[in-house]
Short mmCIF file of C-alpha atoms and ligand atoms in Angstrom, two decimals:
data_model
loop_
_atom_site.label_atom_id
_atom_site.label_comp_id
_atom_site.label_asym_id
_atom_site.label_seq_id
_atom_site.Cartn_x
_atom_site.Cartn_y
_atom_site.Cartn_z
CA MET A 1 7.59 31.06 -20.31
CA SER A 2 4.22 29.24 -20.48
CA SER A 3 1.50 29.96 -17.78
CA TYR A 4 -1.00 27.46 -16.16
CA ASP A 5 -3.91 27.66 -14.04
CA VAL A 6 -2.17 24.80 -11.95
CA ILE A 7 1.09 23.08 -12.10
CA ILE A 8 1.32 19.79 -10.27
CA ILE A 9 4.67 18.48 -9.32
CA GLY A 10 4.98 14.66 -9.30
CA SER A 11 2.85 12.26 -11.33
CA GLY A 12 2.26 9.56 -8.78
CA PRO A 13 -1.34 8.41 -8.15
CA GLY A 14 -1.68 11.68 -6.25
CA GLY A 15 -0.33 13.88 -8.90
CA TYR A 16 -1.66 12.31 -12.09
CA VAL A 17 -5.21 11.98 -10.69
CA SER A 18 -5.20 15.69 -9.53
CA ALA A 19 -3.92 16.66 -13.16
CA ILE A 20 -6.74 14.67 -14.72
CA ARG A 21 -9.45 16.23 -12.24
CA CYS A 22 -8.13 19.62 -12.73
CA ALA A 23 -8.19 19.38 -16.48
CA GLN A 24 -11.76 17.90 -16.20
CA LEU A 25 -12.68 21.04 -14.36
CA GLY A 26 -11.58 23.17 -17.09
CA LEU A 27 -8.16 24.37 -15.59
CA LYS A 28 -5.08 24.73 -17.87
CA THR A 29 -2.91 22.05 -16.32
CA ALA A 30 0.71 20.71 -16.45
CA CYS A 31 2.40 18.03 -14.43
CA VAL A 32 6.13 18.05 -13.91
CA GLU A 33 7.85 14.56 -13.54
CA GLY A 34 11.51 13.87 -13.03
CA ARG A 35 11.31 10.17 -13.63
CA GLU A 36 11.24 8.85 -17.54
CA THR A 37 7.87 7.49 -16.94
CA LEU A 38 4.58 8.76 -15.43
CA GLY A 39 2.95 6.98 -12.63
CA GLY A 40 5.35 7.65 -9.56
CA THR A 41 6.28 4.99 -7.01
CA CYS A 42 3.14 3.25 -7.28
CA LEU A 43 3.29 2.32 -10.93
CA ASN A 44 6.96 2.05 -11.37
CA VAL A 45 8.26 0.61 -8.20
CA GLY A 46 5.45 -0.02 -5.84
CA CYS A 47 2.00 -1.33 -5.93
CA ILE A 48 1.92 -2.45 -9.64
CA PRO A 49 5.10 -4.29 -9.90
CA SER A 50 4.81 -5.88 -6.54
CA LYS A 51 1.34 -7.13 -7.43
CA ALA A 52 2.62 -8.55 -10.67
CA LEU A 53 5.15 -10.65 -8.89
CA LEU A 54 2.63 -11.46 -6.27
CA HIS A 55 0.19 -12.78 -8.78
CA ALA A 56 2.79 -14.75 -10.82
CA THR A 57 4.01 -16.63 -7.53
CA HIS A 58 0.59 -17.17 -6.32
CA MET A 59 -0.04 -18.98 -9.51
CA LEU A 60 3.11 -20.96 -8.84
CA HIS A 61 1.85 -21.67 -5.34
CA GLU A 62 -1.66 -23.01 -6.82
CA ALA A 63 0.00 -25.23 -9.24
CA GLU A 64 2.49 -26.72 -6.64
CA HIS A 65 -0.25 -27.15 -3.85
CA ASN A 66 -3.71 -27.31 -5.35
CA PHE A 67 -3.66 -28.42 -8.96
CA ALA A 68 -3.20 -32.14 -8.10
CA ASP A 69 -6.07 -32.20 -5.84
CA MET A 70 -8.35 -30.79 -8.40
CA GLY A 71 -7.37 -33.47 -10.89
CA LEU A 72 -4.92 -31.33 -12.79
CA LYS A 73 -1.71 -33.58 -12.89
CA GLY A 74 1.69 -32.95 -14.45
CA LYS A 75 4.90 -31.46 -13.35
CA SER A 76 4.88 -28.24 -11.48
CA PRO A 77 5.84 -25.21 -13.56
CA SER A 78 9.55 -24.25 -13.40
CA VAL A 79 10.57 -20.60 -12.67
CA ASP A 80 11.87 -18.53 -15.44
CA TRP A 81 12.87 -15.58 -13.33
CA ALA A 82 14.03 -13.44 -16.34
CA GLN A 83 10.58 -13.99 -17.94
CA MET A 84 8.69 -13.27 -14.61
CA GLN A 85 10.75 -9.85 -14.66
CA THR A 86 9.59 -9.11 -18.25
CA TYR A 87 5.95 -9.90 -17.39
CA LYS A 88 6.49 -7.35 -14.39
CA GLN A 89 8.05 -4.84 -16.71
CA ASN A 90 5.35 -5.25 -19.41
CA THR A 91 2.80 -4.63 -16.66
CA ILE A 92 4.43 -1.56 -15.56
CA ASP A 93 4.72 -0.20 -19.18
CA THR A 94 1.12 -0.73 -20.09
CA ASN A 95 0.02 1.18 -16.78
CA THR A 96 2.55 4.12 -17.27
CA LYS A 97 1.72 4.40 -21.00
CA GLY A 98 -1.97 4.40 -19.99
CA ILE A 99 -1.26 7.52 -17.97
CA GLU A 100 0.45 9.05 -21.03
CA PHE A 101 -2.47 8.53 -22.90
CA LEU A 102 -4.90 9.91 -20.29
CA PHE A 103 -2.74 13.00 -20.20
CA LYS A 104 -3.06 13.45 -23.95
CA LYS A 105 -6.82 12.77 -23.91
CA ASN A 106 -7.09 15.62 -21.20
CA LYS A 107 -4.75 18.03 -22.81
CA ILE A 108 -2.44 18.04 -19.81
CA ASP A 109 1.27 19.17 -20.42
CA TRP A 110 3.70 16.80 -19.17
CA ILE A 111 6.85 18.87 -18.28
CA LYS A 112 9.78 16.46 -18.03
CA GLY A 113 12.48 17.19 -15.48
CA TRP A 114 12.76 18.05 -11.71
CA ALA A 115 10.95 21.06 -10.41
CA THR A 116 11.92 23.60 -8.07
CA ILE A 117 9.59 26.46 -6.79
CA PRO A 118 11.69 29.75 -6.89
CA GLU A 119 8.73 31.68 -5.56
CA ALA A 120 5.09 31.21 -5.14
CA GLY A 121 3.34 31.21 -8.52
CA LYS A 122 6.54 29.89 -10.31
CA VAL A 123 7.71 26.50 -11.15
CA LYS A 124 11.30 25.97 -12.58
CA VAL A 125 12.37 22.97 -14.54
CA GLY A 126 15.66 23.06 -16.11
CA ASP A 127 16.26 26.48 -17.37
CA GLU A 128 12.53 27.21 -17.99
CA VAL A 129 10.24 28.99 -15.51
CA HIS A 130 6.65 28.34 -15.68
CA GLU A 131 3.90 30.52 -14.15
CA ALA A 132 1.20 28.82 -12.25
CA LYS A 133 -1.72 30.34 -10.30
CA ASN A 134 -1.74 27.47 -8.18
CA ILE A 135 0.87 24.83 -7.43
CA ILE A 136 0.11 21.21 -6.20
CA ILE A 137 3.06 19.31 -4.67
CA ALA A 138 2.73 15.65 -5.06
CA THR A 139 6.44 14.56 -4.66
CA GLY A 140 5.51 11.39 -2.64
CA SER A 141 7.98 9.50 -0.51
CA GLU A 142 11.28 7.38 -0.45
CA PRO A 143 12.40 4.42 1.62
CA ALA A 144 13.21 5.31 5.26
CA SER A 145 16.99 4.45 6.33
CA LEU A 146 18.04 2.38 9.21
CA PRO A 147 21.37 3.33 11.22
CA GLY A 148 24.07 0.86 10.54
CA VAL A 149 22.50 -0.49 7.42
CA GLU A 150 23.91 0.70 4.21
CA VAL A 151 21.73 0.05 1.11
CA ASP A 152 23.50 -0.93 -2.08
CA GLU A 153 20.39 -1.92 -3.85
CA THR A 154 22.10 -5.29 -4.93
CA VAL A 155 22.75 -7.27 -1.74
CA VAL A 156 21.12 -4.83 0.83
CA VAL A 157 18.08 -3.49 -0.93
CA THR A 158 15.04 -1.54 -0.44
CA SER A 159 11.65 -2.53 -1.95
CA THR A 160 12.96 -0.97 -5.37
CA GLY A 161 15.90 -3.32 -5.47
CA ALA A 162 13.82 -6.29 -4.08
CA LEU A 163 11.41 -6.04 -7.12
CA SER A 164 14.27 -6.48 -9.58
CA LEU A 165 16.83 -8.82 -8.16
CA ASN A 166 19.17 -10.33 -10.74
CA LYS A 167 18.15 -13.82 -9.36
CA VAL A 168 16.14 -15.45 -6.71
CA PRO A 169 18.14 -15.52 -3.53
CA LYS A 170 18.56 -18.65 -1.59
CA LYS A 171 18.09 -16.78 1.73
CA LEU A 172 16.44 -13.35 2.32
CA VAL A 173 16.35 -11.33 5.48
CA VAL A 174 13.41 -8.94 5.65
CA ILE A 175 13.86 -6.17 8.17
CA GLY A 176 10.47 -4.89 9.25
CA ALA A 177 7.06 -6.79 9.25
CA GLY A 178 5.04 -4.10 7.56
CA VAL A 179 2.82 -4.41 4.55
CA ILE A 180 5.67 -4.06 1.96
CA GLY A 181 8.11 -6.42 3.68
CA LEU A 182 5.42 -9.08 4.09
CA GLU A 183 4.22 -8.93 0.47
CA LEU A 184 7.92 -9.15 -0.92
CA GLY A 185 8.71 -11.73 1.72
CA SER A 186 5.81 -13.68 0.43
CA VAL A 187 6.77 -13.50 -3.16
CA TYR A 188 10.31 -14.87 -2.51
CA ALA A 189 9.04 -17.58 0.07
CA ARG A 190 6.77 -18.76 -2.82
CA LEU A 191 9.78 -18.98 -5.12
CA GLY A 192 11.49 -21.25 -2.74
CA THR A 193 13.68 -18.67 -0.91
CA GLU A 194 14.29 -19.22 2.83
CA VAL A 195 12.67 -15.94 4.11
CA THR A 196 13.29 -14.63 7.70
CA VAL A 197 11.44 -11.49 8.83
CA VAL A 198 13.12 -9.52 11.75
CA GLU A 199 10.79 -7.25 13.48
CA TYR A 200 11.34 -4.83 16.33
CA LEU A 201 7.85 -5.02 17.87
CA ASP A 202 6.15 -8.12 19.10
CA ALA A 203 3.44 -8.22 16.46
CA ILE A 204 3.47 -7.89 12.62
CA THR A 205 1.70 -5.17 10.75
CA PRO A 206 1.39 -2.69 13.47
CA GLY A 207 -1.76 -0.84 14.02
CA MET A 208 -3.87 -3.74 12.67
CA ASP A 209 -6.47 -5.54 14.44
CA GLY A 210 -4.80 -7.96 16.91
CA GLU A 211 -6.73 -10.94 15.99
CA VAL A 212 -5.92 -10.50 12.31
CA GLN A 213 -2.22 -9.94 13.24
CA LYS A 214 -2.20 -13.42 15.03
CA ASN A 215 -4.00 -15.26 12.49
CA PHE A 216 -1.91 -13.64 9.49
CA MET A 217 1.35 -14.37 11.23
CA ARG A 218 0.30 -18.06 11.86
CA ILE A 219 -0.74 -18.33 8.17
CA LEU A 220 2.52 -16.93 6.93
CA LYS A 221 4.44 -19.25 9.08
CA LYS A 222 2.65 -22.19 7.68
CA GLN A 223 3.67 -20.83 4.23
CA GLY A 224 7.33 -20.99 5.28
CA VAL A 225 8.13 -17.57 6.39
CA ASN A 226 10.23 -17.42 9.54
CA PHE A 227 9.84 -14.52 12.01
CA VAL A 228 12.26 -13.22 14.72
CA MET A 229 10.14 -10.77 16.72
CA GLY A 230 11.13 -8.31 19.26
CA ALA A 231 14.55 -7.88 17.61
CA ALA A 232 16.38 -4.55 17.24
CA VAL A 233 18.69 -4.69 14.14
CA GLN A 234 22.03 -3.28 14.88
CA GLY A 235 23.41 -3.21 11.45
CA THR A 236 24.51 -5.18 8.42
CA GLU A 237 27.79 -6.15 6.84
CA ALA A 238 27.75 -6.87 3.19
CA SER A 239 30.06 -8.29 0.54
CA LYS A 240 29.41 -8.43 -3.19
CA THR A 241 27.21 -11.46 -2.88
CA LYS A 242 26.38 -12.06 0.78
CA ALA A 243 25.34 -10.11 3.87
CA LYS A 244 25.18 -10.62 7.65
CA VAL A 245 22.45 -9.00 9.82
CA THR A 246 23.10 -8.44 13.47
CA TYR A 247 20.13 -7.89 15.90
CA LYS A 248 19.59 -7.75 19.54
CA LEU A 249 16.59 -9.41 21.20
CA ARG A 250 14.80 -6.71 23.16
CA LYS A 251 13.74 -9.15 25.96
CA ASP A 252 17.48 -10.05 27.16
CA ASP A 253 19.62 -7.83 25.05
CA SER A 254 21.43 -10.88 23.56
CA GLU A 255 23.03 -10.37 20.26
CA HIS A 256 22.52 -12.61 17.22
CA THR A 257 23.28 -12.93 13.45
CA LEU A 258 21.53 -14.06 10.52
CA ASP A 259 23.26 -14.75 7.00
CA ALA A 260 21.56 -14.01 3.88
CA ASP A 261 22.08 -13.59 0.14
CA VAL A 262 19.80 -10.57 0.04
CA VAL A 263 18.60 -8.17 2.84
CA LEU A 264 15.39 -6.29 2.35
CA VAL A 265 15.19 -3.14 4.37
CA SER A 266 11.47 -2.29 4.77
CA THR A 267 11.16 -0.37 7.95
CA GLY A 268 8.68 2.33 6.40
CA ARG A 269 9.00 5.47 4.02
CA LYS A 270 9.55 8.95 4.44
CA PRO A 271 8.10 12.11 2.78
CA PHE A 272 10.25 13.11 -0.29
CA HIS A 273 10.44 17.03 -1.05
CA ASP A 274 14.18 17.40 -1.71
CA GLY A 275 15.21 20.13 -4.03
CA LEU A 276 11.73 22.08 -4.20
CA GLY A 277 13.24 24.89 -2.10
CA LEU A 278 10.45 24.61 0.47
CA GLU A 279 12.72 26.30 3.21
CA SER A 280 13.27 29.49 1.46
CA LEU A 281 9.70 29.70 0.34
CA GLY A 282 8.65 29.38 4.07
CA VAL A 283 6.65 26.24 3.54
CA GLU A 284 6.21 24.68 7.08
CA LEU A 285 6.77 21.09 7.84
CA THR A 286 5.30 18.86 10.54
CA LYS A 287 7.56 17.53 13.30
CA ARG A 288 7.77 14.25 11.26
CA GLY A 289 9.15 15.95 8.15
CA GLN A 290 5.85 15.99 6.11
CA ILE A 291 4.56 19.16 4.40
CA ALA A 292 2.04 20.66 6.65
CA VAL A 293 -1.43 21.43 5.06
CA ASN A 294 -4.65 22.87 6.28
CA ASP A 295 -8.09 21.18 5.65
CA THR A 296 -8.10 22.23 2.08
CA TRP A 297 -4.54 20.80 1.40
CA GLU A 298 -3.24 24.30 1.15
CA THR A 299 0.43 24.72 2.74
CA SER A 300 1.60 27.73 4.84
CA VAL A 301 2.07 29.57 1.61
CA LYS A 302 -1.00 30.77 -0.27
CA GLY A 303 -1.62 28.98 -3.61
CA ILE A 304 0.66 26.06 -2.89
CA TYR A 305 -1.00 22.98 -2.00
CA ALA A 306 0.41 19.39 -1.16
CA ILE A 307 -1.23 15.82 -1.33
CA GLY A 308 -0.28 12.27 -1.10
CA ASP A 309 2.55 10.52 0.77
CA VAL A 310 4.54 13.83 1.17
CA ILE A 311 1.83 14.98 3.64
CA GLU A 312 0.49 13.45 6.89
CA GLY A 313 -1.66 10.13 6.78
CA PRO A 314 -1.36 6.75 5.64
CA MET A 315 1.14 6.32 2.77
CA LEU A 316 -1.38 4.48 0.35
CA ALA A 317 -2.05 5.22 -3.47
CA HIS A 318 -5.74 5.65 -3.03
CA LYS A 319 -5.43 8.21 -0.13
CA ALA A 320 -3.22 10.21 -2.42
CA GLU A 321 -5.71 9.79 -5.47
CA ASP A 322 -8.65 10.97 -3.08
CA GLU A 323 -6.50 14.05 -1.90
CA GLY A 324 -5.60 14.75 -5.59
CA MET A 325 -9.21 14.96 -6.60
CA ALA A 326 -10.30 16.85 -3.61
CA ALA A 327 -7.28 19.49 -3.95
CA ALA A 328 -8.33 19.91 -7.65
CA GLU A 329 -11.88 20.71 -6.56
CA VAL A 330 -10.56 23.23 -4.20
CA VAL A 331 -8.33 25.00 -6.76
CA ALA A 332 -11.26 25.18 -9.16
CA GLY A 333 -13.21 26.95 -6.41
CA LYS A 334 -15.43 23.92 -5.60
CA HIS A 335 -15.62 21.96 -2.38
CA GLY A 336 -13.27 19.18 -1.97
CA HIS A 337 -13.50 16.42 0.61
CA VAL A 338 -11.80 13.19 1.89
CA ASN A 339 -13.38 10.90 4.69
CA TYR A 340 -10.18 10.02 6.33
CA GLY A 341 -12.30 7.59 8.58
CA VAL A 342 -12.94 5.37 5.71
CA ILE A 343 -9.70 4.75 3.99
CA PRO A 344 -9.24 1.05 3.36
CA GLY A 345 -6.06 -0.78 3.81
CA VAL A 346 -5.04 -4.05 1.90
CA ILE A 347 -2.28 -6.42 1.98
CA TYR A 348 -2.18 -8.46 -1.13
CA THR A 349 -0.50 -11.82 0.20
CA HIS A 350 -2.48 -15.03 0.04
CA PRO A 351 -4.89 -14.96 1.78
CA GLU A 352 -5.36 -11.13 1.48
CA VAL A 353 -5.75 -8.88 4.57
CA ALA A 354 -7.91 -5.89 4.48
CA ASN A 355 -9.24 -3.38 7.06
CA VAL A 356 -11.22 -0.11 7.33
CA GLY A 357 -12.38 2.03 10.26
CA ALA A 358 -11.73 1.21 13.98
CA THR A 359 -10.04 -1.81 15.57
CA GLU A 360 -11.50 -3.26 18.70
CA GLU A 361 -8.13 -2.26 20.38
CA GLN A 362 -8.83 1.49 19.45
CA LEU A 363 -12.53 1.24 20.48
CA LYS A 364 -11.44 -0.17 24.03
CA GLU A 365 -8.96 2.75 24.44
CA GLU A 366 -11.72 5.09 23.54
CA GLY A 367 -14.12 3.37 26.07
CA ARG A 368 -16.76 3.09 23.37
CA ALA A 369 -19.32 0.21 23.65
CA TYR A 370 -19.28 -1.90 20.65
CA LYS A 371 -20.27 -5.38 19.28
CA VAL A 372 -18.40 -7.77 17.10
CA GLY A 373 -19.86 -9.98 14.36
CA LYS A 374 -17.36 -12.67 13.05
CA PHE A 375 -17.78 -15.33 10.36
CA SER A 376 -15.13 -17.89 9.34
CA PHE A 377 -14.49 -18.59 5.75
CA MET A 378 -14.80 -22.21 6.58
CA GLY A 379 -18.42 -21.51 6.57
CA ASN A 380 -18.34 -20.22 3.17
CA ALA A 381 -19.01 -22.84 0.33
CA ARG A 382 -17.13 -20.86 -2.37
CA ALA A 383 -14.11 -20.24 -0.29
CA LYS A 384 -13.91 -24.17 0.59
CA ALA A 385 -14.24 -25.08 -3.16
CA VAL A 386 -11.13 -23.15 -3.98
CA PHE A 387 -9.02 -24.26 -0.95
CA ALA A 388 -9.33 -20.74 0.83
CA GLY A 389 -11.30 -21.52 3.94
CA GLU A 390 -8.63 -20.03 5.97
CA GLY A 391 -9.49 -16.57 7.66
CA PHE A 392 -12.55 -14.57 8.76
CA VAL A 393 -14.56 -11.43 8.30
CA LYS A 394 -14.83 -9.51 11.64
CA LEU A 395 -17.42 -6.63 11.58
CA ILE A 396 -17.55 -4.16 14.37
CA ALA A 397 -20.52 -2.09 15.17
CA ASP A 398 -21.69 0.45 17.80
CA LYS A 399 -23.29 -1.54 20.55
CA GLU A 400 -26.27 0.83 20.77
CA THR A 401 -27.04 2.17 17.41
CA ASP A 402 -25.47 -0.83 15.33
CA ARG A 403 -23.73 1.65 13.12
CA ILE A 404 -20.68 -0.04 11.54
CA LEU A 405 -17.49 1.20 12.84
CA GLY A 406 -14.96 -0.98 11.16
CA ALA A 407 -14.22 -4.35 9.46
CA HIS A 408 -11.13 -6.48 9.38
CA ILE A 409 -10.90 -9.34 6.89
CA ILE A 410 -8.37 -12.07 6.28
CA GLY A 411 -9.39 -14.48 3.49
CA PRO A 412 -9.94 -14.76 -0.13
CA GLY A 413 -10.61 -11.51 -2.11
CA ALA A 414 -10.45 -9.46 1.07
CA GLY A 415 -9.12 -6.46 -0.63
CA ASP A 416 -12.25 -6.37 -2.81
CA LEU A 417 -14.72 -7.47 -0.06
CA ILE A 418 -13.66 -4.64 2.04
CA HIS A 419 -15.34 -1.95 -0.21
CA GLU A 420 -18.71 -3.34 0.48
CA VAL A 421 -18.11 -2.25 4.08
CA CYS A 422 -16.52 1.11 2.92
CA VAL A 423 -19.71 2.01 0.89
CA ALA A 424 -21.90 0.97 3.81
CA MET A 425 -19.80 3.25 6.20
CA GLU A 426 -19.93 6.20 3.82
CA PHE A 427 -23.80 5.85 3.93
CA GLY A 428 -23.67 5.60 7.78
CA ALA A 429 -25.19 2.17 7.47
CA SER A 430 -25.81 -0.44 10.29
CA ALA A 431 -24.57 -3.95 10.47
CA GLU A 432 -28.49 -4.88 9.97
CA ASP A 433 -28.48 -2.95 6.67
CA LEU A 434 -25.70 -5.19 5.42
CA ALA A 435 -27.23 -8.25 6.89
CA MET A 436 -30.61 -7.43 5.21
CA THR A 437 -28.93 -7.01 1.68
CA CYS A 438 -29.26 -10.02 -0.61
CA HIS A 439 -25.74 -11.40 -1.49
CA ALA A 440 -25.50 -13.63 -4.50
CA HIS A 441 -24.50 -17.39 -3.80
CA PRO A 442 -21.85 -18.73 -4.01
CA THR A 443 -19.49 -15.72 -3.21
CA TYR A 444 -16.95 -14.59 -0.66
CA SER A 445 -19.16 -11.72 -0.03
CA GLU A 446 -21.63 -13.94 1.71
CA ALA A 447 -18.98 -14.01 4.49
CA VAL A 448 -19.48 -10.23 4.93
CA ARG A 449 -23.29 -10.64 5.27
CA GLU A 450 -22.77 -13.53 7.66
CA ALA A 451 -20.47 -11.36 9.85
CA ALA A 452 -23.35 -8.73 9.80
CA LEU A 453 -25.73 -11.23 10.76
CA ALA A 454 -23.55 -12.12 13.55
CA CYS A 455 -23.92 -8.62 14.90
CA GLY A 456 -27.43 -9.33 15.33
CA ASP A 457 -29.36 -12.64 15.97
CA GLY A 458 -26.47 -14.92 14.45
CA ALA A 459 -24.81 -16.17 11.35
CA ILE A 460 -26.69 -18.71 9.24
CA HIS A 461 -23.82 -21.02 8.47
CA MET A 462 -21.76 -21.05 11.64
C1 FAD B 501 6.82 -1.87 -3.00
C2 FAD B 501 5.54 -0.94 -2.66
C3 FAD B 501 4.45 -1.46 -2.84
C4 FAD B 501 3.19 -0.65 -2.51
N1 FAD B 501 2.03 -1.26 -2.65
C5 FAD B 501 0.87 -0.41 -2.44
C6 FAD B 501 -0.43 -0.92 -2.62
O1 FAD B 501 -0.58 -2.14 -2.89
N2 FAD B 501 -1.44 -0.09 -2.55
C7 FAD B 501 -1.28 1.20 -2.08
O2 FAD B 501 -2.20 1.96 -1.89
N3 FAD B 501 0.01 1.64 -1.90
C8 FAD B 501 0.89 0.87 -2.23
N4 FAD B 501 2.25 1.57 -1.95
C9 FAD B 501 2.37 2.84 -1.68
C10 FAD B 501 2.10 3.84 -2.73
O3 FAD B 501 2.94 3.50 -3.83
C11 FAD B 501 2.34 5.37 -2.51
O4 FAD B 501 1.40 5.55 -1.23
C12 FAD B 501 1.80 6.24 -3.53
O5 FAD B 501 2.63 6.01 -4.63
C13 FAD B 501 1.95 7.66 -3.03
O6 FAD B 501 1.56 8.44 -4.26
P1 FAD B 501 2.07 9.97 -4.38
O7 FAD B 501 1.47 10.41 -5.79
O8 FAD B 501 2.03 10.60 -3.15
O9 FAD B 501 3.69 9.89 -4.66
P2 FAD B 501 4.73 9.03 -5.57
O10 FAD B 501 3.88 7.77 -6.10
O11 FAD B 501 5.77 8.63 -4.74
O12 FAD B 501 4.93 9.76 -6.63
C14 FAD B 501 5.77 11.01 -6.59
C15 FAD B 501 6.58 11.18 -7.90
O13 FAD B 501 7.02 12.67 -7.83
C16 FAD B 501 8.09 12.68 -8.57
N5 FAD B 501 8.84 13.94 -8.15
C17 FAD B 501 9.55 13.85 -6.74
N6 FAD B 501 9.98 15.16 -6.65
C18 FAD B 501 9.90 15.73 -8.00
C19 FAD B 501 10.38 17.08 -8.45
N7 FAD B 501 11.06 17.91 -7.68
N8 FAD B 501 10.11 17.43 -9.72
C20 FAD B 501 9.57 16.26 -10.53
N9 FAD B 501 9.07 15.18 -10.06
C21 FAD B 501 9.28 14.91 -8.79
C22 FAD B 501 8.79 11.34 -8.29
O14 FAD B 501 9.70 11.17 -9.21
C23 FAD B 501 7.52 10.43 -8.16
O15 FAD B 501 7.34 9.84 -9.41
C24 FAD B 501 3.44 0.66 -2.28
C25 FAD B 501 4.57 1.23 -2.10
C26 FAD B 501 5.81 0.58 -2.29
C27 FAD B 501 7.22 1.05 -2.19
#
C-alpha cells in the first residue's frame, strides 16, 4: 500500500492540471486514469481532435474559396481522409505524451486503471488500495442519451464516433445545435457532406447572445449547413450503413423523416461517476446528477473533493482546469478561487464565436441598465484583407458606471480576442479603459477597441 497527500481520479484537464498544481505545492501526488492515455475527454476525444479536424477542413475551405482571389491558382487539394485521421491522431499523441512528460517532471505517480473509493482516505485500483489524505474526483462526463436513439458509434454516433468515421459520409444528420454538433457539422460540411442539423429549440447554441445566434445561423446556412428548428426527434432506425431520423415539428406536431449515412447525437453531456462507490460513501449529488460541492470544491464527505465536468457549471476544459488549480490550493491549505462570472466560451467554427459575461437578454431580465457598443469586422482592415469581414464585436457595459459586463464576438480570431475582455473584466475595467488602450494596427483586436469606443462617443471606423 502506498500513501499520498492527494490522489486525483481522472486525468482530463481538471485532473491533470490539479495534479501538477498539487505537486508544485509540495504535495505527494498520484493521478489515477482508466484510459490508456492521459488527458481525458479533452485531449483524446474532445477539444483537441475536433480542433485538428476543424483546422484541416478550414484550410481546405480557404483553398477552395479564397486562394484563387489571392492569385494562388491551381487545382484545389483533394481529401485524403485516412491521412487527415493520422494528422488528428498525431495531434492527440503529442498532447497526451506531453502530459506524461509533465507528470514525470513533477514527480506525479500515474496509477493505471479504474478507481473506486472504498472509504474516505482510500482509493482502490485493481487489487491495490492506496491511502490518500485527500481525494479529488475529476472523472468528467459522457455523452447524454436520447430516448429512441440507439448509438452504435458507426452509423448512429456520439462525438467520439464522429471524430473517427471510417469515411466521409454523403449525408449527415446532427441532432442538437449546440457547440459540439455545430463544430463537427462544420467539419463535414466543408468536406462536402450534406449536413442537416435538427434542433428542438427555435435558436441554435442556447444561452448565447440572441444577435450572435441569428448571425451565426445565417453564416452557417451560407456555408451549406441546413437547419430544421423546433423539431423534437422521436427516434432513429439504423441499418449497417444507413439511418433514418424521425422528428415532429413542435409548431404543428407533423411528423417527418430524414435519411442519413451517419447520425450524430449531440444533445449534451452528463456527469460521469459510475463505479466510484459514491452512494455507499454518502457523497451527495445534485438533482441533475452532478457531484455536489461547497465553495471549496469539497463534497459532503470530508477530504473528498470534486472538480470539472462532474460538478455543476459549464462543461468546459478551462473551467475544469481553473477548478483543478483552485482545489489543489485548498488541499494545500491555501486559498483557491475561481471567478465563475468570467469564464469565456468559444465555438471554433469559421468564423469563431466567443462570449464572456452577461448577455443583453440576461440583463433585461435582471432589469439592469446597460449600454452596447458594437463594431462590425467590415470596418476592420485586417479582417477585410483575409476575407473575414463577417461578424462583429459587441461589448456590454453598465449604463451608469461604464463597467464591462460582457462581450459577444463573432468573427476572425474571436476565441483569442475574448481574453482581452476577460482580463479587463477581472480588473473591473470600464469600456473606456479598453477604448483608451493603444491597439496595434492592423489587428483584429482593433475591433474590440472600436466596440469599446462605441460604448462612449463612437467608433472611428464605422
Ligand atoms: C467533441 C468535444 C469537443 C470539445 N471541445 C471543447 C473545446 O473546444 N473547449 C472546451 O473548453 N471544452 C471542450 N469540450 C469539453 C471538454 O472536453 C470537457 O469540458 C473537459 O474534458 C472536462 O474535463 P474533466 O477533467 O472534468 O473531465 P474529462 O476530460 O472527461 O476527464 C475525465 C477522465 O477521468 C477518467 N475516469 C473516469 N472515471 C474514472 C475512474 N473511476 N478511474 C480512473 N479514471 C477515471 C476518464 O477516463 C477521463 O479520462 C469538448 C468535448 C467534446 C466531447
